[in-house]
Amino acid sequence: MHSPTALLFGSAEGVEPACFWLITKARAMVTLVTFLFLSFQLYQMFSYILDYLPGPHNNLFIETDAIKAFVAEEVKLHQASLDPSAPQDFIDCFLSKMQEEKDNPKSHFHMKNLITSTFDLFIGGTETTSTTIRYGLLLLLKYPKIQEKVQEEIDRVVGRSRRPCVADRTQMPYTDAVVHEIQRFITLIPMSLPHAVTKDIHFRDYIIPKVSRQSPSGLATEWQHHCPQVSDTRPGARNAGTRPCPHSGLPTGSILTSQGYL
């Protein structure tokens, strides 16, 4: 169940035929976002004008609307078969919470948030994972000796009669290390998505104004590349912090099982 699609939509049986179409749409959208990154600053200031102007930003809206329309249809299907006592996926859980808080006018659990949250999780969980897997395969082709060691460990722990699963991770330290090295090597998202604060924040000698949008640099956290004199190689010694990403298991699990299966 570490597939983003299965976590969001439940059984992949009915969704699988549309998965490749969805991933294609997501990839096209991310490509446009990358191309139009600087234009987002203008859009945030003049959105009411750009909506009426021609340009590639309109293609981004088309791709976004197509994926959200698919999500809306999936939500309707889930509403028809919802059993609050036995939720099957993220959409079921969100719908159940909507029913619980239907009398709360300030609740964040409403239809717009459901569609938007599902959309965000799908984009974040499929595009980055599939791109990491693609780059991982290219790196393994470049380093065949590493590939042989990974294959040997998978054959020894998993065998050839079943697919690898996340539970195998603790028994495959070399493969797990290779997955982490792939993620470190490619720096998949050098510029993070824009973030905003809900009130003025004082951080060290800086003030981050309320509602101002910031785009953190992922490259700035790779400080170890600029500090060759650091010799402490203990696990976690070069980590930028102790707070783990709350959903890091999703992409890591997907990459581990996918790379192992391939």
Backbone as JSON, one array per atom type, in Angstrom:
{
  "sequence": "MHSPTALLFGSAEGVEPACFWLITKARAMVTLVTFLFLSFQLYQMFSYILDYLPGPHNNLFIETDAIKAFVAEEVKLHQASLDPSAPQDFIDCFLSKMQEEKDNPKSHFHMKNLITSTFDLFIGGTETTSTTIRYGLLLLLKYPKIQEKVQEEIDRVVGRSRRPCVADRTQMPYTDAVVHEIQRFITLIPMSLPHAVTKDIHFRDYIIPKVSRQSPSGLATEWQHHCPQVSDTRPGARNAGTRPCPHSGLPTGSILTSQGYL",
  "N": [[0.82, -1.21, 0.0], [2.15, 1.16, -0.39], [2.01, 2.58, -2.62], [1.36, 5.71, -4.02], [-0.99, 6.12, -5.49], [-2.65, 4.0, -4.67], [-2.89, 4.6, -1.95], [-4.3, 6.98, -2.04], [-6.59, 6.56, -3.7], [-7.45, 4.01, -3.13], [-8.09, 0.63, -3.99], [-6.18, -0.25, -6.78], [-7.32, -1.29, -8.97], [-9.54, -0.17, -10.45], [-8.49, 2.27, -11.0], [-6.05, 2.0, -12.21], [-5.96, 1.85, -15.16], [-6.08, 4.55, -15.77], [-3.84, 5.59, -14.66], [-1.35, 5.95, -16.05], [-2.08, 7.94, -17.8], [-2.7, 9.97, -15.98], [-0.18, 10.35, -14.75], [1.27, 11.21, -16.93], [-0.01, 13.66, -17.41], [0.63, 14.91, -15.0], [3.41, 15.05, -15.2], [3.69, 16.72, -17.41], [2.6, 19.0, -16.34], [4.38, 19.61, -14.23], [6.67, 20.09, -15.71], [5.92, 22.42, -17.04], [5.59, 24.09, -14.82], [8.24, 24.27, -13.96], [9.38, 25.57, -16.16], [7.99, 27.94, -16.11], [8.65, 29.15, -13.75], [9.68, 31.68, -12.84], [7.68, 33.26, -13.82], [5.61, 32.87, -12.07], [5.85, 34.69, -10.03], [4.95, 37.02, -11.22], [2.36, 36.19, -11.77], [1.25, 35.92, -9.24], [1.04, 38.55, -8.53], [-0.45, 39.73, -10.57], [-2.71, 38.15, -11.23], [-5.37, 38.44, -12.04], [-5.11, 39.66, -14.47], [-3.44, 38.05, -16.08], [-5.01, 35.84, -16.46], [-6.51, 36.38, -18.67], [-4.76, 36.6, -20.74], [-2.93, 35.29, -23.56], [-0.66, 32.46, -23.7], [1.93, 30.15, -22.48], [1.24, 29.61, -19.85], [-1.43, 29.1, -19.75], [-1.67, 26.47, -20.62], [-0.78, 25.14, -18.41], [-2.9, 25.54, -16.64], [-4.85, 24.06, -17.97], [-3.87, 21.4, -17.77], [-3.88, 21.13, -15.0], [-6.63, 21.43, -14.41], [-7.62, 19.16, -15.69], [-6.6, 17.0, -14.18], [-7.74, 17.58, -11.68], [-10.42, 17.31, -12.32], [-10.58, 14.57, -12.76], [-10.0, 13.69, -10.15], [-12.25, 14.71, -8.82], [-14.28, 13.12, -9.92], [-13.53, 10.64, -8.9], [-13.96, 11.12, -6.21], [-16.75, 11.34, -6.14], [-17.46, 8.68, -6.73], [-16.44, 7.45, -4.46], [-18.04, 8.6, -2.51], [-20.46, 7.37, -3.02], [-20.01, 4.76, -2.23], [-19.17, 4.85, 0.37], [-18.16, 3.74, 3.56], [-18.15, 4.66, 6.68], [-17.19, 3.27, 8.89], [-15.25, 1.63, 7.96], [-12.95, 2.82, 6.41], [-11.21, 2.96, 3.3], [-9.15, 4.32, 2.08], [-7.34, 7.45, 1.55], [-9.23, 9.33, 0.57], [-11.68, 8.26, 1.49], [-11.26, 8.51, 4.28], [-11.11, 11.29, 4.53], [-13.66, 12.05, 3.64], [-15.21, 10.88, 5.64], [-14.41, 12.39, 7.82], [-15.4, 14.82, 7.0], [-18.14, 14.37, 7.26], [-18.3, 14.12, 10.03], [-17.71, 16.71, 10.87], [-19.6, 18.34, 9.73], [-21.34, 20.23, 10.76], [-19.76, 22.24, 11.59], [-18.88, 25.39, 10.8], [-16.35, 26.42, 10.43], [-14.72, 24.4, 9.74], [-11.97, 22.68, 8.24], [-12.35, 20.56, 6.71], [-13.72, 20.11, 3.92], [-15.27, 19.96, 0.62], [-13.74, 21.33, -1.35], [-11.18, 21.46, -0.2], [-10.66, 18.74, 0.0], [-10.46, 17.87, -2.7], [-8.33, 19.49, -3.56], [-6.27, 18.75, -1.76], [-5.97, 16.01, -2.35], [-5.18, 16.23, -5.0], [-2.7, 17.61, -4.65], [-1.24, 15.71, -3.15], [-1.17, 13.62, -4.97], [0.3, 14.69, -7.16], [2.71, 15.34, -5.83], [3.44, 12.81, -4.93], [3.71, 11.09, -7.11], [5.03, 12.18, -9.45], [7.6, 13.06, -8.52], [8.52, 10.65, -7.44], [8.49, 8.84, -9.65], [10.3, 10.13, -11.34], [12.63, 10.02, -9.8], [13.01, 7.24, -9.74], [13.51, 6.79, -12.46], [15.92, 8.24, -12.85], [17.43, 6.8, -11.04], [17.64, 4.27, -12.25], [19.18, 4.96, -14.47], [21.56, 5.71, -13.2], [22.3, 3.27, -12.05], [22.8, 1.83, -14.35], [25.07, 3.12, -15.16], [26.83, 2.42, -13.19], [27.55, -0.57, -13.04], [28.66, -2.46, -11.25], [27.71, -1.74, -8.77], [25.03, -2.18, -9.24], [25.05, -4.97, -9.53], [25.63, -5.79, -6.91], [23.38, -4.87, -5.56], [21.41, -6.43, -6.81], [22.25, -8.97, -6.02], [21.82, -8.88, -3.25], [19.04, -8.51, -3.13], [18.15, -10.88, -4.36], [19.05, -12.7, -2.48], [17.67, -12.01, -0.12], [14.95, -11.6, -0.82], [14.41, -13.29, -2.98], [13.27, -14.93, -6.03], [10.62, -15.42, -6.28], [8.69, -13.65, -5.41], [7.62, -10.18, -5.12], [9.67, -7.43, -3.95], [9.06, -5.87, -0.75], [8.18, -3.19, 1.54], [8.69, -4.09, 4.08], [10.94, -5.61, 3.78], [13.01, -3.89, 3.86], [14.66, -3.45, 6.15], [16.2, -5.68, 6.08], [17.77, -5.39, 3.93], [20.24, -3.65, 3.83], [22.21, -2.65, 2.09], [20.91, -2.15, -0.37], [19.04, -0.29, 0.55], [20.78, 1.75, 1.28], [21.78, 2.44, -1.23], [19.48, 3.48, -2.45], [19.13, 5.79, -0.86], [21.51, 7.09, -1.54], [21.09, 7.59, -4.24], [19.0, 9.45, -4.07], [20.35, 11.52, -2.76], [22.3, 12.1, -4.63], [21.07, 13.13, -6.97], [19.61, 15.43, -6.29], [16.76, 16.18, -6.62], [14.73, 18.19, -6.51], [15.79, 21.16, -6.69], [14.86, 23.73, -6.14], [12.45, 24.44, -3.86], [8.81, 24.24, -3.54], [6.83, 27.27, -3.41], [6.41, 28.76, -0.21], [4.41, 30.13, 2.46], [3.94, 32.34, 5.27], [1.69, 32.74, 8.04], [1.78, 34.82, 9.77], [3.91, 37.58, 10.77], [7.27, 36.59, 10.98], [10.08, 36.32, 13.04], [13.27, 35.46, 12.46], [16.34, 34.69, 13.5], [18.38, 37.19, 12.35], [16.52, 38.09, 10.6], [13.4, 39.12, 9.12], [10.47, 37.62, 8.23], [7.89, 38.56, 6.35], [4.32, 38.56, 6.9], [2.31, 36.49, 4.85], [4.04, 36.77, 2.72], [5.72, 35.13, 0.06], [8.02, 32.49, 0.0], [10.69, 30.72, -1.51], [12.32, 28.05, -0.69], [15.73, 26.98, -1.04], [16.82, 23.9, -2.07], [19.41, 23.19, -2.59], [20.9, 24.67, -0.85], [20.84, 23.29, 1.51], [22.56, 21.24, 1.14], [25.07, 21.36, 2.45], [27.32, 19.87, 3.02], [28.78, 19.38, 0.74], [30.3, 21.59, 0.43], [32.0, 21.59, 2.48], [34.58, 20.06, 2.71], [36.42, 19.5, 4.69], [35.18, 18.37, 6.83], [35.18, 15.51, 8.73], [33.7, 13.69, 10.12], [32.0, 10.8, 9.92], [29.86, 9.47, 10.98], [26.57, 7.93, 11.05], [24.05, 10.2, 10.22], [25.54, 12.34, 11.09], [26.06, 14.38, 9.34], [23.64, 15.36, 8.82], [21.12, 17.79, 8.09], [19.36, 18.35, 10.09], [17.33, 17.16, 12.89], [14.68, 16.68, 12.63], [12.46, 14.58, 11.09], [10.98, 14.14, 7.82], [7.49, 13.95, 7.76], [6.14, 12.34, 5.89], [8.05, 10.85, 4.64], [8.38, 8.13, 4.36], [6.67, 7.28, 2.34], [7.57, 8.03, -0.43], [10.15, 6.88, -0.26], [9.62, 4.19, 0.32], [8.19, 3.48, -2.0], [10.15, 3.86, -3.98], [12.11, 2.05, -3.16], [10.79, -0.49, -3.37], [10.04, -0.44, -6.07], [12.49, -0.13, -7.49], [13.71, -2.46, -6.63], [11.99, -4.38, -7.71], [12.29, -3.94, -10.45]],
  "CA": [[0.0, 0.0, 0.0], [2.98, 2.35, -0.42], [1.78, 3.29, -3.87], [0.55, 6.91, -3.79], [-2.32, 5.95, -6.09], [-3.43, 3.12, -3.8], [-3.18, 5.31, -0.7], [-5.28, 8.04, -2.29], [-7.82, 6.11, -4.35], [-7.81, 2.66, -2.73], [-7.7, -0.42, -4.92], [-5.7, 0.29, -8.06], [-7.99, -1.99, -10.06], [-10.31, 0.72, -11.3], [-7.74, 3.49, -11.29], [-4.82, 1.68, -12.94], [-5.95, 2.27, -16.57], [-5.91, 6.01, -15.89], [-2.62, 6.01, -13.97], [-0.34, 6.47, -16.98], [-2.6, 9.22, -18.3], [-2.54, 10.94, -14.9], [1.24, 10.65, -14.56], [1.66, 12.03, -18.09], [-0.52, 15.0, -17.14], [1.41, 15.47, -13.89], [4.75, 15.37, -15.7], [3.56, 17.9, -18.27], [2.34, 20.14, -15.47], [5.61, 19.94, -13.52], [7.57, 20.69, -16.7], [5.46, 23.8, -17.24], [5.89, 24.83, -13.6], [9.68, 24.56, -13.99], [9.62, 26.55, -17.22], [7.33, 29.21, -15.8], [8.87, 29.43, -12.33], [9.78, 33.12, -12.61], [6.4, 33.88, -14.16], [4.69, 32.76, -10.94], [5.9, 35.93, -9.27], [4.04, 37.94, -11.9], [0.99, 35.7, -11.63], [0.78, 36.22, -7.88], [0.72, 39.99, -8.45], [-1.39, 40.17, -11.61], [-3.47, 36.97, -11.66], [-6.6, 38.85, -12.7], [-4.78, 40.07, -15.84], [-2.87, 36.92, -16.82], [-6.09, 34.9, -16.8], [-7.08, 36.74, -19.97], [-3.7, 36.74, -21.73], [-2.45, 34.03, -24.12], [0.68, 32.09, -23.27], [2.07, 28.76, -22.0], [0.65, 29.42, -18.52], [-2.78, 28.55, -19.94], [-1.53, 25.02, -20.7], [-0.67, 24.66, -17.03], [-4.26, 25.51, -16.1], [-5.56, 22.96, -18.62], [-3.4, 20.15, -17.17], [-4.36, 21.13, -13.62], [-8.08, 21.2, -14.41], [-7.88, 17.78, -16.12], [-6.34, 16.12, -13.05], [-8.74, 17.86, -10.64], [-11.7, 16.74, -12.77], [-10.48, 13.14, -12.48], [-10.12, 13.53, -8.7], [-13.65, 14.98, -8.46], [-15.06, 11.93, -10.28], [-13.19, 9.6, -7.93], [-14.62, 11.49, -4.95], [-18.16, 10.96, -6.3], [-17.54, 7.22, -6.61], [-16.2, 7.12, -3.06], [-19.22, 9.01, -1.74], [-21.53, 6.39, -3.23], [-19.69, 3.48, -1.58], [-18.49, 5.15, 1.64], [-18.51, 3.08, 4.82], [-17.31, 5.37, 7.67], [-16.59, 2.36, 9.86], [-14.16, 0.89, 7.32], [-12.37, 3.61, 5.31], [-10.25, 2.19, 2.51], [-8.07, 5.15, 1.54], [-7.32, 8.84, 2.0], [-10.5, 9.99, 0.24], [-12.68, 7.77, 2.44], [-11.0, 9.11, 5.59], [-11.46, 12.71, 4.46], [-15.12, 12.14, 3.57], [-15.73, 10.56, 6.98], [-14.16, 13.56, 8.66], [-16.35, 15.85, 6.55], [-19.44, 14.07, 7.88], [-18.2, 14.4, 11.47], [-17.63, 18.16, 11.12], [-20.49, 19.03, 8.8], [-22.01, 21.35, 11.44], [-18.74, 23.22, 11.97], [-18.68, 26.27, 9.65], [-14.93, 26.75, 10.28], [-13.98, 23.17, 9.48], [-11.12, 22.61, 7.05], [-12.72, 19.35, 5.98], [-14.8, 20.37, 2.97], [-15.02, 19.37, -0.69], [-12.65, 22.01, -2.05], [-9.91, 21.02, 0.39], [-10.47, 17.33, -0.34], [-9.97, 17.77, -4.08], [-7.02, 20.13, -3.64], [-5.3, 17.94, -1.02], [-5.73, 14.8, -3.14], [-4.4, 16.68, -6.15], [-1.34, 17.9, -4.21], [-0.59, 14.46, -2.76], [-0.93, 12.83, -6.17], [1.41, 15.3, -7.89], [3.93, 15.19, -5.05], [3.79, 11.41, -4.69], [3.96, 10.31, -8.33], [6.01, 12.78, -10.35], [8.94, 13.0, -7.93], [8.92, 9.25, -7.28], [8.78, 8.26, -10.96], [11.53, 10.75, -11.85], [13.74, 9.45, -9.03], [13.23, 5.87, -10.22], [14.13, 6.88, -13.78], [17.32, 8.61, -12.66], [18.08, 5.69, -10.35], [17.97, 3.25, -13.25], [20.3, 5.48, -15.27], [22.76, 5.63, -12.38], [22.68, 1.86, -11.92], [23.4, 1.44, -15.63], [26.4, 3.71, -15.2], [27.67, 1.73, -12.21], [27.07, -1.96, -13.05], [29.11, -3.22, -10.08], [26.74, -1.43, -7.71], [23.8, -2.87, -9.63], [25.21, -6.39, -9.23], [25.54, -5.98, -5.46], [21.96, -4.69, -5.21], [20.69, -7.61, -7.29], [22.63, -10.11, -5.19], [21.15, -8.75, -1.95], [17.6, -8.73, -3.33], [17.96, -12.31, -4.61], [19.31, -13.42, -1.24], [16.66, -11.7, 0.9], [13.59, -11.7, -1.35], [14.28, -14.41, -3.91], [12.68, -14.63, -7.33], [9.22, -15.88, -6.31], [7.77, -12.58, -5.03], [8.15, -8.82, -5.26], [10.15, -6.82, -2.7], [8.1, -5.01, -0.05], [8.84, -2.27, 2.46], [9.14, -4.85, 5.25], [12.27, -6.17, 3.48], [14.0, -2.81, 3.89], [15.63, -3.62, 7.23], [17.05, -6.82, 5.76], [18.56, -5.05, 2.73], [20.9, -2.38, 4.12], [22.96, -2.13, 0.93], [19.92, -1.6, -1.31], [18.5, 0.91, 1.18], [21.83, 2.78, 1.18], [21.84, 2.86, -2.63], [18.32, 4.36, -2.66], [19.45, 7.08, -0.24], [22.57, 7.73, -2.31], [20.46, 8.1, -5.46], [18.28, 10.67, -3.71], [21.34, 12.55, -2.47], [23.09, 12.37, -5.83], [20.4, 13.86, -8.04], [18.98, 16.67, -5.82], [15.64, 16.2, -7.57], [14.02, 19.48, -6.49], [16.72, 22.16, -6.15], [14.07, 24.84, -5.6], [11.19, 23.92, -3.32], [7.61, 25.0, -3.87], [6.69, 28.47, -2.59], [5.76, 28.64, 1.1], [4.02, 31.42, 3.03], [3.67, 32.34, 6.71], [0.4, 33.38, 8.36], [2.06, 36.03, 10.56], [5.31, 37.99, 10.69], [8.16, 35.68, 11.69], [11.44, 36.81, 13.29], [14.19, 34.33, 12.45], [17.69, 35.23, 13.63], [18.39, 38.63, 12.05], [15.64, 38.32, 9.46], [11.96, 39.18, 9.32], [9.69, 37.08, 7.11], [6.59, 39.22, 6.48], [3.1, 37.78, 6.75], [1.78, 36.18, 3.52], [5.07, 36.81, 1.68], [6.03, 33.79, -0.42], [9.44, 32.18, -0.04], [11.0, 29.46, -2.2], [13.58, 27.55, -0.11], [16.65, 26.31, -1.95], [17.28, 22.59, -1.62], [20.86, 23.12, -2.72], [21.52, 25.31, 0.31], [20.93, 22.33, 2.61], [23.62, 20.29, 0.83], [26.27, 22.08, 2.87], [28.48, 19.0, 3.16], [29.6, 19.45, -0.47], [31.15, 22.77, 0.53], [32.81, 21.46, 3.69], [35.35, 18.81, 2.58], [37.24, 19.27, 5.86], [34.42, 17.63, 7.84], [35.59, 14.1, 8.63], [32.81, 12.86, 10.93], [31.19, 10.0, 8.99], [28.83, 8.72, 11.69], [25.24, 8.11, 10.47], [23.33, 11.37, 10.69], [26.43, 13.42, 11.53], [25.99, 15.48, 8.38], [22.25, 15.69, 8.56], [20.83, 19.2, 8.32], [18.5, 18.51, 11.26], [16.84, 15.9, 13.45], [13.24, 16.53, 12.39], [12.23, 13.84, 9.85], [9.8, 14.48, 7.03], [6.44, 13.05, 8.23], [5.68, 11.39, 4.88], [9.21, 10.38, 3.88], [8.26, 6.7, 4.09], [5.91, 7.02, 1.11], [8.42, 7.94, -1.62], [11.26, 5.96, -0.06], [9.09, 2.84, 0.16], [7.86, 3.26, -3.41], [11.39, 3.75, -4.74], [12.76, 0.8, -2.78], [10.09, -1.64, -3.95], [10.06, -0.34, -7.53], [13.84, -0.42, -7.96], [13.96, -3.87, -6.39], [11.21, -5.19, -8.65], [12.88, -3.81, -11.78]],
  "C": [[0.86, 1.27, 0.0], [2.89, 3.05, -1.76], [0.93, 4.52, -3.58], [-0.86, 6.77, -4.34], [-3.21, 5.09, -5.21], [-3.81, 3.82, -2.5], [-4.27, 6.35, -0.89], [-6.62, 7.49, -2.73], [-8.25, 4.7, -3.94], [-7.3, 1.64, -3.71], [-7.32, 0.17, -6.26], [-6.42, -0.33, -9.25], [-8.71, -1.05, -11.0], [-9.54, 1.94, -11.75], [-6.56, 3.23, -12.21], [-4.85, 2.09, -14.41], [-5.71, 3.76, -16.76], [-4.59, 6.49, -15.31], [-1.6, 6.63, -14.92], [-0.78, 7.81, -17.55], [-2.4, 10.31, -17.25], [-1.08, 11.34, -14.72], [1.76, 11.49, -15.71], [1.21, 13.48, -17.89], [0.31, 15.68, -16.05], [2.8, 15.89, -14.36], [4.72, 16.62, -16.57], [3.37, 19.15, -17.41], [3.61, 20.58, -14.75], [6.62, 20.58, -14.46], [7.2, 22.15, -16.94], [5.77, 24.66, -16.02], [7.36, 25.22, -13.57], [9.99, 25.66, -14.99], [9.1, 27.93, -16.84], [7.6, 29.69, -14.38], [8.91, 30.93, -12.04], [8.45, 33.82, -12.9], [5.4, 33.82, -13.01], [4.7, 34.03, -10.09], [4.95, 36.96, -9.88], [2.59, 37.51, -11.71], [0.42, 36.03, -10.26], [0.36, 37.69, -7.75], [-0.39, 40.4, -9.4], [-2.25, 39.02, -12.13], [-4.73, 37.35, -12.43], [-6.36, 39.29, -14.14], [-4.33, 38.87, -16.67], [-3.92, 35.88, -17.2], [-6.64, 35.15, -18.2], [-6.03, 36.86, -21.07], [-3.29, 35.37, -22.27], [-1.04, 33.73, -23.62], [0.72, 30.68, -22.73], [1.46, 28.54, -20.62], [-0.77, 28.86, -18.63], [-2.75, 27.03, -20.05], [-1.43, 24.41, -19.31], [-2.05, 24.55, -16.39], [-5.05, 24.34, -16.67], [-5.18, 21.62, -17.98], [-3.92, 20.03, -15.73], [-5.85, 20.8, -13.55], [-8.41, 19.75, -14.78], [-7.68, 16.81, -14.95], [-7.38, 16.33, -11.95], [-10.11, 17.31, -11.02], [-11.72, 15.23, -12.52], [-10.66, 12.88, -10.98], [-11.57, 13.72, -8.26], [-14.54, 13.78, -8.78], [-14.79, 10.8, -9.31], [-13.88, 9.87, -6.59], [-16.1, 11.1, -5.01], [-18.35, 9.46, -6.14], [-17.34, 6.79, -5.16], [-17.39, 7.5, -2.19], [-20.33, 7.97, -1.84], [-21.28, 5.08, -2.47], [-19.08, 3.66, -0.19], [-19.07, 4.35, 2.81], [-17.62, 3.7, 5.9], [-16.62, 4.45, 8.67], [-15.41, 1.58, 9.28], [-13.6, 1.68, 6.14], [-11.25, 2.85, 4.61], [-9.04, 3.0, 2.05], [-8.19, 6.57, 2.07], [-8.66, 9.54, 1.75], [-11.6, 9.55, 1.19], [-12.5, 8.42, 3.82], [-11.41, 10.58, 5.61], [-12.97, 12.89, 4.43], [-15.76, 11.84, 4.92], [-15.56, 11.74, 7.92], [-15.09, 14.71, 8.27], [-17.72, 15.64, 7.18], [-19.43, 14.41, 9.37], [-18.28, 15.9, 11.76], [-18.55, 18.97, 10.21], [-21.2, 20.23, 9.43], [-21.04, 22.43, 11.89], [-18.43, 24.13, 10.78], [-17.21, 26.62, 9.41], [-14.07, 25.52, 10.0], [-13.15, 23.27, 8.2], [-11.46, 21.39, 6.19], [-13.95, 19.62, 5.13], [-14.35, 19.93, 1.58], [-13.84, 20.02, -1.42], [-11.29, 21.56, -1.52], [-9.62, 19.56, 0.08], [-9.87, 17.19, -1.73], [-8.56, 18.35, -4.2], [-5.95, 19.3, -2.94], [-4.96, 16.66, -1.78], [-4.88, 15.12, -4.35], [-2.93, 16.9, -5.76], [-0.58, 16.62, -3.87], [-0.27, 13.6, -3.98], [0.27, 13.37, -6.94], [2.72, 15.07, -7.14], [4.39, 13.75, -4.9], [4.12, 10.61, -5.93], [5.07, 10.89, -9.19], [7.42, 12.68, -9.78], [9.43, 11.57, -7.8], [9.31, 8.64, -8.62], [10.06, 8.84, -11.56], [12.75, 10.21, -11.12], [14.05, 8.04, -9.48], [13.93, 5.88, -11.57], [15.62, 7.24, -13.67], [18.1, 7.5, -11.96], [18.5, 4.59, -11.3], [19.15, 3.69, -14.11], [21.61, 5.39, -14.49], [23.24, 4.19, -12.21], [23.27, 1.33, -13.22], [24.83, 1.96, -15.74], [27.37, 2.99, -14.26], [27.2, 0.28, -12.07], [27.5, -2.78, -11.84], [28.18, -2.98, -8.89], [25.44, -2.17, -7.98], [23.88, -4.36, -9.3], [25.07, -6.67, -7.73], [24.1, -5.83, -4.97], [21.17, -5.93, -5.6], [20.98, -8.83, -6.42], [21.91, -10.07, -3.85], [19.66, -9.02, -2.07], [17.32, -10.22, -3.55], [18.11, -13.12, -3.32], [18.2, -13.22, -0.22], [15.25, -11.99, 0.41], [13.39, -12.95, -2.2], [13.64, -13.97, -5.21], [11.19, -14.96, -7.4], [8.22, -14.8, -5.92], [8.44, -11.22, -5.25], [8.71, -8.33, -3.92], [9.04, -5.99, -2.07], [8.86, -4.16, 0.96], [9.36, -3.0, 3.7], [10.53, -5.45, 5.04], [13.38, -5.15, 3.67], [15.07, -3.02, 4.96], [16.6, -4.77, 6.97], [17.94, -6.56, 4.54], [19.26, -3.71, 2.93], [21.64, -1.79, 2.92], [22.0, -1.48, -0.07], [19.33, -0.31, -0.75], [19.5, 2.06, 1.08], [21.93, 3.32, -0.25], [20.68, 3.8, -2.95], [18.59, 5.75, -2.07], [20.53, 7.82, -1.03], [22.04, 8.29, -3.63], [19.74, 9.41, -5.17], [19.24, 11.82, -3.41], [22.03, 13.02, -3.74], [22.38, 13.31, -6.79], [19.81, 15.2, -7.6], [17.79, 17.0, -6.71], [14.94, 17.56, -7.64], [14.94, 20.53, -5.88], [16.02, 23.38, -5.57], [12.72, 24.3, -5.15], [10.01, 24.76, -3.79], [7.49, 26.22, -2.95], [5.94, 28.17, -1.28], [5.43, 30.04, 1.61], [3.76, 31.27, 4.52], [2.38, 33.11, 6.98], [0.57, 34.61, 9.25], [3.54, 36.37, 10.41], [6.17, 37.08, 11.57], [9.54, 36.32, 11.82], [12.36, 35.6, 13.39], [15.62, 34.87, 12.4], [17.66, 36.73, 13.35], [17.44, 38.99, 10.92], [14.18, 38.4, 9.91], [11.28, 38.65, 8.06], [8.28, 37.64, 7.23], [5.43, 38.25, 6.27], [2.69, 37.68, 5.28], [2.84, 36.26, 2.43], [5.46, 35.38, 1.32], [7.54, 33.6, -0.55], [9.61, 30.84, -0.75], [12.34, 28.95, -1.68], [14.42, 26.83, -1.15], [17.09, 24.99, -1.35], [18.78, 22.46, -1.68], [21.56, 23.71, -1.5], [21.67, 24.35, 1.48], [22.02, 21.3, 2.37], [24.97, 20.89, 1.2], [27.5, 21.2, 2.92], [29.38, 19.03, 1.93], [30.59, 20.6, -0.4], [32.05, 22.71, 1.76], [33.62, 20.16, 3.64], [36.19, 18.49, 3.81], [36.51, 18.49, 6.94], [34.71, 16.14, 7.67], [34.69, 13.16, 9.43], [31.86, 12.11, 10.0], [30.14, 9.17, 9.71], [27.46, 8.93, 11.02], [24.52, 9.31, 11.08], [24.21, 12.54, 11.08], [26.36, 14.62, 10.61], [24.56, 15.86, 8.05], [22.0, 17.16, 8.88], [19.95, 19.42, 9.54], [17.97, 17.17, 11.71], [15.37, 15.68, 13.17], [13.01, 15.79, 11.07], [11.0, 14.34, 9.12], [8.69, 13.49, 7.39], [5.97, 12.04, 7.2], [6.83, 10.82, 4.07], [9.12, 8.9, 3.55], [7.56, 6.38, 2.79], [6.81, 6.97, -0.11], [9.55, 6.95, -1.46], [10.8, 4.52, -0.23], [8.77, 2.52, -1.28], [9.11, 3.05, -4.24], [12.07, 2.42, -4.44], [12.11, -0.4, -3.45], [10.14, -1.62, -5.47], [11.43, -0.69, -8.09], [14.14, -1.91, -7.78], [13.23, -4.76, -7.37], [11.81, -5.14, -10.04], [14.21, -4.54, -11.86]]
}
